[in-house]
mmCIF file of C-alpha atoms and ligand atoms in Angstrom:
data_model
loop_
_atom_site.group_PDB
_atom_site.id
_atom_site.type_symbol
_atom_site.label_atom_id
_atom_site.label_comp_id
_atom_site.label_asym_id
_atom_site.label_seq_id
_atom_site.Cartn_x
_atom_site.Cartn_y
_atom_site.Cartn_z
ATOM 1 C CA MET A 1240 -0.723 30.717 37.612
ATOM 2 C CA THR A 1241 0.768 29.734 34.273
ATOM 3 C CA LYS A 1242 -0.607 26.602 32.686
ATOM 4 C CA LYS A 1243 1.468 23.480 32.256
ATOM 5 C CA GLN A 1244 2.929 23.358 28.730
ATOM 6 C CA LEU A 1245 4.783 20.896 26.568
ATOM 7 C CA THR A 1246 6.663 21.663 23.346
ATOM 8 C CA ILE A 1247 7.653 18.776 21.078
ATOM 9 C CA THR A 1248 8.877 18.266 17.534
ATOM 10 C CA GLN A 1249 5.847 18.290 15.247
ATOM 11 C CA PRO A 1250 4.428 14.754 15.087
ATOM 12 C CA ASP A 1251 3.383 12.624 12.098
ATOM 13 C CA ASP A 1252 0.451 10.233 11.828
ATOM 14 C CA TRP A 1253 1.677 6.911 10.442
ATOM 15 C CA HIS A 1254 -1.800 5.447 9.788
ATOM 16 C CA LEU A 1255 -4.620 7.653 8.535
ATOM 17 C CA HIS A 1256 -7.804 7.327 6.473
ATOM 18 C CA LEU A 1257 -8.662 10.554 4.654
ATOM 19 C CA ARG A 1258 -11.259 9.096 2.243
ATOM 20 C CA ASP A 1259 -11.992 11.098 -0.931
ATOM 21 C CA GLY A 1260 -14.539 13.544 -2.355
ATOM 22 C CA GLN A 1261 -16.611 15.550 0.126
ATOM 23 C CA ALA A 1262 -15.530 13.460 3.103
ATOM 24 C CA LEU A 1263 -11.869 14.247 2.399
ATOM 25 C CA ASN A 1264 -12.629 17.948 2.381
ATOM 26 C CA SER A 1265 -14.385 17.657 5.746
ATOM 27 C CA VAL A 1266 -11.608 15.822 7.591
ATOM 28 C CA ALA A 1267 -8.238 16.661 5.998
ATOM 29 C CA LEU A 1268 -7.585 19.921 7.854
ATOM 30 C CA PHE A 1269 -7.984 18.306 11.274
ATOM 31 C CA THR A 1270 -4.892 16.251 10.523
ATOM 32 C CA ALA A 1271 -3.028 19.000 8.640
ATOM 33 C CA LYS A 1272 -3.362 21.281 11.686
ATOM 34 C CA GLN A 1273 -1.581 18.842 14.009
ATOM 35 C CA PHE A 1274 0.679 16.660 11.918
ATOM 36 C CA ALA A 1275 3.424 17.484 9.422
ATOM 37 C CA ARG A 1276 2.919 14.256 7.480
ATOM 38 C CA ALA A 1277 0.658 11.230 7.448
ATOM 39 C CA ILE A 1278 0.695 7.806 5.836
ATOM 40 C CA ILE A 1279 -2.497 7.798 3.777
ATOM 41 C CA MET A 1280 -4.383 4.538 3.648
ATOM 42 C CA PRO A 1281 -5.376 3.406 0.126
ATOM 43 C CA ASN A 1282 -8.663 1.643 0.970
ATOM 44 C CA LEU A 1283 -10.870 3.859 -1.138
ATOM 45 C CA ASN A 1284 -13.658 2.323 -3.171
ATOM 46 C CA PRO A 1285 -12.218 1.341 -5.656
ATOM 47 C CA PRO A 1286 -8.827 1.031 -3.909
ATOM 48 C CA VAL A 1287 -5.656 2.881 -4.898
ATOM 49 C CA THR A 1288 -3.719 0.073 -6.540
ATOM 50 C CA THR A 1289 -1.455 1.888 -9.003
ATOM 51 C CA VAL A 1290 1.074 4.713 -8.953
ATOM 52 C CA VAL A 1291 -0.976 6.514 -11.607
ATOM 53 C CA ARG A 1292 -4.075 6.443 -9.393
ATOM 54 C CA ALA A 1293 -2.015 7.444 -6.339
ATOM 55 C CA VAL A 1294 -0.832 10.606 -8.140
ATOM 56 C CA GLU A 1295 -4.478 11.619 -8.712
ATOM 57 C CA TYR A 1296 -5.352 10.890 -5.094
ATOM 58 C CA LEU A 1297 -2.321 12.847 -3.900
ATOM 59 C CA ASP A 1298 -3.457 15.861 -5.950
ATOM 60 C CA GLU A 1299 -6.951 15.605 -4.476
ATOM 61 C CA ILE A 1300 -5.528 15.580 -0.946
ATOM 62 C CA LEU A 1301 -3.186 18.494 -1.657
ATOM 63 C CA ALA A 1302 -6.159 20.519 -2.905
ATOM 64 C CA ALA A 1303 -8.011 19.741 0.332
ATOM 65 C CA VAL A 1304 -5.115 20.973 2.514
ATOM 66 C CA GLU A 1305 -4.161 23.977 0.412
ATOM 67 C CA GLY A 1306 -2.520 26.720 2.428
ATOM 68 C CA THR A 1307 -0.859 24.255 4.835
ATOM 69 C CA ASP A 1308 2.552 22.525 4.735
ATOM 70 C CA PHE A 1309 0.983 19.104 5.248
ATOM 71 C CA GLU A 1310 2.708 16.323 3.310
ATOM 72 C CA PRO A 1311 0.662 13.230 2.450
ATOM 73 C CA LEU A 1312 2.781 10.052 2.329
ATOM 74 C CA MET A 1313 1.054 7.823 -0.177
ATOM 75 C CA THR A 1314 0.615 4.043 -0.168
ATOM 76 C CA LEU A 1315 -0.622 1.466 -2.639
ATOM 77 C CA TYR A 1316 -3.194 -1.208 -1.906
ATOM 78 C CA LEU A 1317 -1.646 -4.641 -2.407
ATOM 79 C CA THR A 1318 -3.751 -7.173 -4.308
ATOM 80 C CA ASP A 1319 -3.154 -10.721 -5.520
ATOM 81 C CA ASN A 1320 -2.290 -9.136 -8.869
ATOM 82 C CA THR A 1321 0.049 -6.278 -7.887
ATOM 83 C CA SER A 1322 2.995 -6.782 -10.245
ATOM 84 C CA PRO A 1323 6.702 -6.467 -9.435
ATOM 85 C CA GLU A 1324 6.748 -3.784 -12.169
ATOM 86 C CA GLU A 1325 4.316 -1.686 -10.126
ATOM 87 C CA ILE A 1326 6.798 -1.857 -7.238
ATOM 88 C CA ILE A 1327 9.581 -0.618 -9.499
ATOM 89 C CA ALA A 1328 7.317 2.241 -10.614
ATOM 90 C CA ALA A 1329 6.488 2.989 -6.974
ATOM 91 C CA ARG A 1330 10.142 3.103 -5.982
ATOM 92 C CA LYS A 1331 10.963 5.401 -8.904
ATOM 93 C CA SER A 1332 8.071 7.705 -8.043
ATOM 94 C CA CYS A 1333 9.679 8.492 -4.655
ATOM 95 C CA PHE A 1334 6.325 9.559 -3.165
ATOM 96 C CA ILE A 1335 4.950 6.039 -2.543
ATOM 97 C CA LYS A 1336 6.090 5.128 0.972
ATOM 98 C CA GLY A 1337 4.661 1.642 1.343
ATOM 99 C CA LEU A 1338 2.199 -1.017 0.252
ATOM 100 C CA LYS A 1339 -0.790 -1.919 2.371
ATOM 101 C CA LEU A 1340 -1.782 -5.520 2.941
ATOM 102 C CA TYR A 1341 -5.442 -6.058 3.744
ATOM 103 C CA PRO A 1342 -6.283 -9.738 4.029
ATOM 104 C CA ALA A 1343 -9.410 -10.017 1.824
ATOM 105 C CA GLY A 1344 -12.528 -9.353 3.888
ATOM 106 C CA ALA A 1345 -10.661 -8.248 7.043
ATOM 107 C CA THR A 1346 -11.987 -4.701 7.325
ATOM 108 C CA THR A 1347 -13.583 -1.674 5.617
ATOM 109 C CA ASN A 1348 -13.074 -1.787 1.812
ATOM 110 C CA SER A 1349 -10.880 -4.870 1.880
ATOM 111 C CA ASP A 1350 -12.783 -7.021 -0.621
ATOM 112 C CA ALA A 1351 -10.059 -6.470 -3.213
ATOM 113 C CA GLY A 1352 -7.410 -7.459 -0.654
ATOM 114 C CA VAL A 1353 -5.009 -10.371 -0.712
ATOM 115 C CA THR A 1354 -6.628 -13.824 -0.642
ATOM 116 C CA ASP A 1355 -3.364 -15.685 -0.042
ATOM 117 C CA ILE A 1356 -0.048 -14.007 0.674
ATOM 118 C CA SER A 1357 1.796 -16.595 -1.432
ATOM 119 C CA HIS A 1358 0.273 -14.903 -4.495
ATOM 120 C CA CYS A 1359 2.403 -11.851 -3.670
ATOM 121 C CA TYR A 1360 5.825 -13.450 -3.184
ATOM 122 C CA LYS A 1361 7.414 -12.014 -6.350
ATOM 123 C CA THR A 1362 6.053 -8.585 -5.500
ATOM 124 C CA LEU A 1363 7.233 -8.803 -1.895
ATOM 125 C CA GLU A 1364 10.684 -9.789 -3.133
ATOM 126 C CA GLU A 1365 10.788 -6.625 -5.213
ATOM 127 C CA MET A 1366 9.643 -4.558 -2.212
ATOM 128 C CA GLN A 1367 12.364 -6.108 -0.077
ATOM 129 C CA LYS A 1368 14.910 -5.145 -2.737
ATOM 130 C CA ALA A 1369 13.500 -1.613 -3.036
ATOM 131 C CA GLY A 1370 13.338 -1.090 0.741
ATOM 132 C CA LEU A 1371 9.624 -0.318 0.408
ATOM 133 C CA PRO A 1372 7.740 -1.184 3.622
ATOM 134 C CA LEU A 1373 4.750 -3.519 3.814
ATOM 135 C CA LEU A 1374 2.028 -2.112 6.081
ATOM 136 C CA ILE A 1375 -0.216 -4.811 7.464
ATOM 137 C CA HIS A 1376 -3.753 -5.036 8.774
ATOM 138 C CA GLY A 1377 -2.861 -8.104 10.814
ATOM 139 C CA GLU A 1378 -5.973 -10.188 11.244
ATOM 140 C CA ALA A 1379 -6.752 -13.685 10.040
ATOM 141 C CA THR A 1380 -10.098 -13.698 8.259
ATOM 142 C CA SER A 1381 -11.335 -17.256 8.299
ATOM 143 C CA PRO A 1382 -14.910 -17.065 9.673
ATOM 144 C CA ASP A 1383 -14.333 -19.924 12.113
ATOM 145 C CA ILE A 1384 -11.709 -17.926 14.027
ATOM 146 C CA ASP A 1385 -12.996 -16.081 17.086
ATOM 147 C CA VAL A 1386 -13.031 -12.365 16.345
ATOM 148 C CA PHE A 1387 -10.909 -11.631 19.436
ATOM 149 C CA ASP A 1388 -8.222 -14.130 18.335
ATOM 150 C CA ARG A 1389 -7.759 -12.898 14.791
ATOM 151 C CA GLU A 1390 -4.608 -10.885 15.439
ATOM 152 C CA LYS A 1391 -2.885 -13.717 17.292
ATOM 153 C CA VAL A 1392 -3.778 -16.254 14.598
ATOM 154 C CA PHE A 1393 -2.468 -13.862 11.941
ATOM 155 C CA ILE A 1394 0.875 -13.620 13.774
ATOM 156 C CA ASP A 1395 1.242 -17.386 13.974
ATOM 157 C CA LYS A 1396 -0.082 -18.351 10.554
ATOM 158 C CA THR A 1397 1.029 -15.448 8.349
ATOM 159 C CA LEU A 1398 3.365 -12.936 9.977
ATOM 160 C CA ILE A 1399 5.970 -15.317 11.409
ATOM 161 C CA PRO A 1400 6.314 -17.277 8.146
ATOM 162 C CA LEU A 1401 6.454 -13.969 6.236
ATOM 163 C CA THR A 1402 9.302 -12.576 8.349
ATOM 164 C CA GLN A 1403 11.160 -15.876 7.900
ATOM 165 C CA LYS A 1404 10.739 -15.866 4.129
ATOM 166 C CA PHE A 1405 11.534 -12.141 3.750
ATOM 167 C CA PRO A 1406 13.901 -11.316 6.632
ATOM 168 C CA ASP A 1407 14.918 -7.959 5.124
ATOM 169 C CA LEU A 1408 11.425 -6.762 4.214
ATOM 170 C CA LYS A 1409 10.442 -3.722 6.257
ATOM 171 C CA ILE A 1410 7.083 -4.355 7.934
ATOM 172 C CA VAL A 1411 4.773 -2.105 9.930
ATOM 173 C CA PHE A 1412 2.320 -4.164 11.971
ATOM 174 C CA GLU A 1413 -0.533 -1.625 12.016
ATOM 175 C CA HIS A 1414 -2.861 -0.810 14.910
ATOM 176 C CA ILE A 1415 -1.735 -3.598 17.236
ATOM 177 C CA THR A 1416 -4.226 -4.574 19.922
ATOM 178 C CA THR A 1417 -2.888 -7.559 21.865
ATOM 179 C CA LYS A 1418 -0.138 -8.621 24.268
ATOM 180 C CA GLU A 1419 0.848 -11.253 21.713
ATOM 181 C CA ALA A 1420 1.400 -8.554 19.093
ATOM 182 C CA ALA A 1421 3.377 -6.330 21.482
ATOM 183 C CA ASP A 1422 5.584 -9.284 22.511
ATOM 184 C CA PHE A 1423 6.061 -10.308 18.896
ATOM 185 C CA VAL A 1424 7.181 -6.818 17.857
ATOM 186 C CA LEU A 1425 9.578 -6.530 20.813
ATOM 187 C CA GLN A 1426 11.425 -9.721 19.915
ATOM 188 C CA ALA A 1427 11.384 -9.167 16.133
ATOM 189 C CA SER A 1428 14.261 -7.726 14.096
ATOM 190 C CA ASP A 1429 14.646 -3.995 13.585
ATOM 191 C CA LYS A 1430 12.938 -4.432 10.193
ATOM 192 C CA LEU A 1431 9.599 -4.696 11.998
ATOM 193 C CA ALA A 1432 7.759 -1.981 13.911
ATOM 194 C CA ALA A 1433 4.167 -1.249 14.937
ATOM 195 C CA THR A 1434 1.659 1.568 15.227
ATOM 196 C CA ILE A 1435 -0.710 1.983 18.179
ATOM 197 C CA THR A 1436 -4.033 3.868 18.061
ATOM 198 C CA PRO A 1437 -5.451 6.076 20.817
ATOM 199 C CA GLN A 1438 -8.558 3.902 21.198
ATOM 200 C CA HIS A 1439 -6.593 0.721 21.862
ATOM 201 C CA LEU A 1440 -4.623 2.524 24.591
ATOM 202 C CA LEU A 1441 -7.683 4.101 26.160
ATOM 203 C CA LEU A 1442 -10.473 1.524 25.928
ATOM 204 C CA ASN A 1443 -11.028 -2.166 26.440
ATOM 205 C CA ARG A 1444 -13.868 -4.237 24.998
ATOM 206 C CA ASN A 1445 -16.243 -3.252 27.802
ATOM 207 C CA ALA A 1446 -16.520 0.091 26.002
ATOM 208 C CA LEU A 1447 -18.436 -1.664 23.222
ATOM 209 C CA PHE A 1448 -21.239 -2.629 25.593
ATOM 210 C CA GLN A 1449 -21.285 0.095 28.268
ATOM 211 C CA GLY A 1450 -24.980 0.654 28.998
ATOM 212 C CA GLY A 1451 -25.922 -0.785 25.597
ATOM 213 C CA LEU A 1452 -24.292 -1.324 22.219
ATOM 214 C CA GLN A 1453 -21.819 1.495 21.460
ATOM 215 C CA PRO A 1454 -21.222 1.587 17.712
ATOM 216 C CA HIS A 1455 -18.885 4.580 17.890
ATOM 217 C CA ASN A 1456 -16.359 2.484 19.821
ATOM 218 C CA TYR A 1457 -16.383 -0.201 17.145
ATOM 219 C CA CYS A 1458 -13.264 -0.467 15.031
ATOM 220 C CA LEU A 1459 -11.098 -3.214 13.627
ATOM 221 C CA PRO A 1460 -9.181 -4.887 15.058
ATOM 222 C CA VAL A 1461 -11.921 -4.865 17.674
ATOM 223 C CA LEU A 1462 -11.139 -3.606 21.207
ATOM 224 C CA LYS A 1463 -9.722 -6.343 23.421
ATOM 225 C CA ARG A 1464 -9.728 -7.486 27.057
ATOM 226 C CA ASP A 1465 -8.044 -5.052 29.478
ATOM 227 C CA THR A 1466 -4.955 -7.267 29.949
ATOM 228 C CA HIS A 1467 -4.111 -6.536 26.308
ATOM 229 C CA ARG A 1468 -4.567 -2.799 26.750
ATOM 230 C CA GLN A 1469 -2.246 -2.988 29.756
ATOM 231 C CA ALA A 1470 0.362 -4.711 27.585
ATOM 232 C CA LEU A 1471 0.167 -1.850 25.061
ATOM 233 C CA LEU A 1472 0.517 0.715 27.852
ATOM 234 C CA LYS A 1473 3.558 -1.164 29.121
ATOM 235 C CA VAL A 1474 5.367 -0.851 25.772
ATOM 236 C CA ILE A 1475 4.469 2.837 25.718
ATOM 237 C CA ARG A 1476 6.057 3.244 29.151
ATOM 238 C CA SER A 1477 9.100 1.256 28.064
ATOM 239 C CA GLY A 1478 9.892 3.867 25.419
ATOM 240 C CA SER A 1479 10.828 1.179 22.880
ATOM 241 C CA ASN A 1480 11.592 2.760 19.502
ATOM 242 C CA LYS A 1481 9.701 -0.020 17.693
ATOM 243 C CA PHE A 1482 6.334 1.599 18.343
ATOM 244 C CA PHE A 1483 4.967 4.821 16.943
ATOM 245 C CA LEU A 1484 1.892 6.954 16.533
ATOM 246 C CA GLY A 1485 -0.767 5.861 14.039
ATOM 247 C CA THR A 1486 -4.259 7.100 14.790
ATOM 248 C CA ASP A 1487 -6.174 4.918 12.318
ATOM 249 C CA SER A 1488 -8.599 7.843 12.293
ATOM 250 C CA ALA A 1489 -11.342 6.418 10.054
ATOM 251 C CA PRO A 1490 -14.360 8.648 9.427
ATOM 252 C CA HIS A 1491 -17.754 7.104 8.699
ATOM 253 C CA THR A 1492 -21.078 8.890 8.643
ATOM 254 C CA LYS A 1493 -23.151 8.800 11.791
ATOM 255 C CA HIS A 1494 -25.933 6.873 10.052
ATOM 256 C CA LYS A 1495 -23.528 4.208 8.762
ATOM 257 C CA LYS A 1496 -22.214 3.697 12.302
ATOM 258 C CA GLU A 1497 -25.656 3.783 13.949
ATOM 259 C CA SER A 1498 -27.055 1.125 11.677
ATOM 260 C CA ALA A 1499 -28.319 -2.467 11.842
ATOM 261 C CA CYS A 1500 -24.931 -3.426 10.391
ATOM 262 C CA GLY A 1501 -22.678 -0.657 11.649
ATOM 263 C CA CYS A 1502 -19.298 -0.243 10.015
ATOM 264 C CA ALA A 1503 -15.886 -0.349 11.689
ATOM 265 C CA GLY A 1504 -13.784 2.744 12.235
ATOM 266 C CA ILE A 1505 -13.241 5.500 14.810
ATOM 267 C CA PHE A 1506 -12.588 9.137 13.875
ATOM 268 C CA SER A 1507 -9.922 10.689 16.116
ATOM 269 C CA ALA A 1508 -8.217 13.322 13.967
ATOM 270 C CA HIS A 1509 -10.009 16.184 15.789
ATOM 271 C CA ALA A 1510 -8.021 15.543 18.980
ATOM 272 C CA ALA A 1511 -5.364 13.006 18.099
ATOM 273 C CA ILE A 1512 -2.222 14.494 19.624
ATOM 274 C CA GLU A 1513 -4.152 15.731 22.667
ATOM 275 C CA ILE A 1514 -5.520 12.259 23.403
ATOM 276 C CA TYR A 1515 -2.078 10.650 23.123
ATOM 277 C CA THR A 1516 -0.664 13.395 25.366
ATOM 278 C CA SER A 1517 -3.280 12.672 28.060
ATOM 279 C CA ILE A 1518 -2.454 8.953 27.887
ATOM 280 C CA PHE A 1519 1.293 9.532 28.219
ATOM 281 C CA GLU A 1520 0.707 11.933 31.105
ATOM 282 C CA GLU A 1521 -1.499 9.442 32.894
ATOM 283 C CA GLN A 1522 1.159 6.774 32.462
ATOM 284 C CA GLY A 1523 3.746 9.141 33.948
ATOM 285 C CA VAL A 1524 5.838 9.197 30.775
ATOM 286 C CA LEU A 1525 5.183 12.564 29.137
ATOM 287 C CA ASP A 1526 8.933 12.625 28.451
ATOM 288 C CA LYS A 1527 8.473 9.637 26.100
ATOM 289 C CA LEU A 1528 5.712 11.223 23.988
ATOM 290 C CA GLU A 1529 8.037 13.008 21.562
ATOM 291 C CA ALA A 1530 9.917 9.880 20.492
ATOM 292 C CA PHE A 1531 6.658 7.946 19.992
ATOM 293 C CA ALA A 1532 4.907 10.755 18.118
ATOM 294 C CA SER A 1533 7.761 12.425 16.235
ATOM 295 C CA PHE A 1534 10.986 10.342 16.101
ATOM 296 C CA ASN A 1535 10.342 6.590 15.899
ATOM 297 C CA GLY A 1536 8.149 6.783 12.785
ATOM 298 C CA PRO A 1537 10.476 8.802 10.532
ATOM 299 C CA ASP A 1538 13.492 6.860 11.829
ATOM 300 C CA PHE A 1539 11.845 3.584 10.816
ATOM 301 C CA TYR A 1540 10.694 4.842 7.408
ATOM 302 C CA GLY A 1541 14.110 6.403 6.749
ATOM 303 C CA LEU A 1542 12.686 9.925 6.508
ATOM 304 C CA PRO A 1543 14.003 13.083 8.194
ATOM 305 C CA ARG A 1544 12.501 14.115 11.532
ATOM 306 C CA ASN A 1545 10.407 17.278 11.380
ATOM 307 C CA SER A 1546 12.086 20.557 12.243
ATOM 308 C CA LYS A 1547 9.037 22.533 13.414
ATOM 309 C CA THR A 1548 7.595 22.160 16.909
ATOM 310 C CA ILE A 1549 4.104 22.220 18.393
ATOM 311 C CA THR A 1550 3.063 23.310 21.864
ATOM 312 C CA LEU A 1551 0.451 21.564 23.968
ATOM 313 C CA VAL A 1552 -1.170 23.378 26.868
ATOM 314 C CA LYS A 1553 -2.860 21.719 29.839
ATOM 315 C CA GLU A 1554 -6.328 23.127 29.318
ATOM 316 C CA ASP A 1555 -9.772 21.524 29.389
ATOM 317 C CA TRP A 1556 -11.989 21.535 26.317
ATOM 318 C CA GLN A 1557 -15.071 19.618 25.355
ATOM 319 C CA VAL A 1558 -15.267 17.465 22.245
ATOM 320 C CA PRO A 1559 -18.304 18.387 20.124
ATOM 321 C CA ASP A 1560 -21.055 15.790 19.730
ATOM 322 C CA GLU A 1561 -20.712 15.853 15.951
ATOM 323 C CA TYR A 1562 -18.695 17.276 13.089
ATOM 324 C CA SER A 1563 -19.868 17.524 9.501
ATOM 325 C CA LEU A 1564 -18.824 14.873 6.998
ATOM 326 C CA GLY A 1565 -19.731 16.015 3.509
ATOM 327 C CA SER A 1566 -23.477 16.599 3.565
ATOM 328 C CA ASP A 1567 -23.778 14.244 6.537
ATOM 329 C CA THR A 1568 -22.267 14.174 10.052
ATOM 330 C CA LEU A 1569 -19.833 12.032 12.001
ATOM 331 C CA VAL A 1570 -19.568 11.327 15.711
ATOM 332 C CA PRO A 1571 -15.948 11.841 16.821
ATOM 333 C CA PHE A 1572 -14.017 9.720 19.315
ATOM 334 C CA LEU A 1573 -14.803 10.838 22.899
ATOM 335 C CA ALA A 1574 -17.776 12.932 21.706
ATOM 336 C CA GLY A 1575 -19.066 15.187 24.474
ATOM 337 C CA GLN A 1576 -16.172 14.313 26.796
ATOM 338 C CA THR A 1577 -13.567 16.630 28.281
ATOM 339 C CA ILE A 1578 -9.976 16.479 27.048
ATOM 340 C CA HIS A 1579 -7.306 17.945 29.316
ATOM 341 C CA TRP A 1580 -4.731 19.043 26.749
ATOM 342 C CA LYS A 1581 -5.055 21.401 23.822
ATOM 343 C CA MET A 1582 -2.658 22.126 21.022
ATOM 344 C CA SER A 1583 -2.067 25.856 20.823
ATOM 345 C CA ALA A 1584 -2.663 27.479 17.453
HETATM 346 C C1 NCD B 48 -10.752 1.320 8.854
HETATM 347 C C2 NCD B 48 -11.626 2.092 7.848
HETATM 348 O O1 NCD B 48 -12.755 2.464 8.186
HETATM 349 O O2 NCD B 48 -11.157 2.332 6.730
HETATM 350 N N1 NCD B 48 -11.609 0.838 9.902
HETATM 351 C C3 NCD B 48 -11.214 0.424 11.136
HETATM 352 O O3 NCD B 48 -12.062 -0.055 11.885
HETATM 353 N N2 NCD B 48 -9.968 0.533 11.556
HETATM 354 C C4 NCD B 48 -10.010 0.218 8.157
HETATM 355 C C5 NCD B 48 -8.879 -0.367 8.961
HETATM 356 O O4 NCD B 48 -7.918 0.320 9.313
HETATM 357 O O5 NCD B 48 -8.903 -1.579 9.257
HETATM 358 ZN ZN1 ZN B 49 -6.826 -1.920 9.499
HETATM 359 ZN ZN1 ZN B 50 -6.883 1.858 9.305
#
């Protein structure tokens, strides 16, 4: 009996952490094997805040994926001090595809992030003019806000006013996790879109506590109640073109995750397209996978769709318990579990 197969236009990953140095060399090829392009997050330590620094980082990534056709789409890390001139330089460079807004203190390596969005108004105006998208980690950071409410509070306090002040600014609401975010994106203008990660489609917050504390399921924004996951699955089934693939694959060493103060981030690049495929199959909408993974992202960013294709085969394989990360190891998403689709070489 021949196995079930699916051929789609090669996908892109619109939200990816590749890190730098040894870690970059350990993880980059996982993504380059599956995706034609990826939006590379700039939250290195220190962050990538200038076009000059982004060129160096781009070269480092290209060296790590040598021999492949993978195209890194670079971003700059927005700070209180990012100048309008830097935006003009970014636009002229042609290879900077967006600026990333991390509210200061919201997530991994966000200490240099924006303390108050009003500090960036001149810069955002220039981005609006240049058609350069703002990519947002959408969580309010005030310590008195419940950790599960941070996305909703960000929408009300920051995102709505921002879209009113800059109606033509392109915005990607990254890694959305709540019904409120899904509803907000659906009713927003076509200048605003969102990425959805595999973990927020697959898991709810119970996964953080199943049989004990599960640090490898900890990411930011943190997993939510199942009603929110159901809302994300509903937009997936709807086939709305405002949502696209962004893994947020975020490698951390095993010992930094399994620590008294474990850090946030889930590594999924080893099986990204296969995990999304399983989710779409389970939802009965395999026919909607290609638009989500390969069309909606480039259409929003104003880039051409890929011309190559990939083929996925319905075939079981087991995720290893660990992969190497530099001289250390990492525990991948769904470690030890069986995945029912495999991308053919
Ligand atoms: C990301 C990381 O480790 O860089 N972590 C995460 O939990 N998602 C940062 C981010 O995307 O917020
Ligand atoms: Zn984030
Ligand atoms: Zn991220």
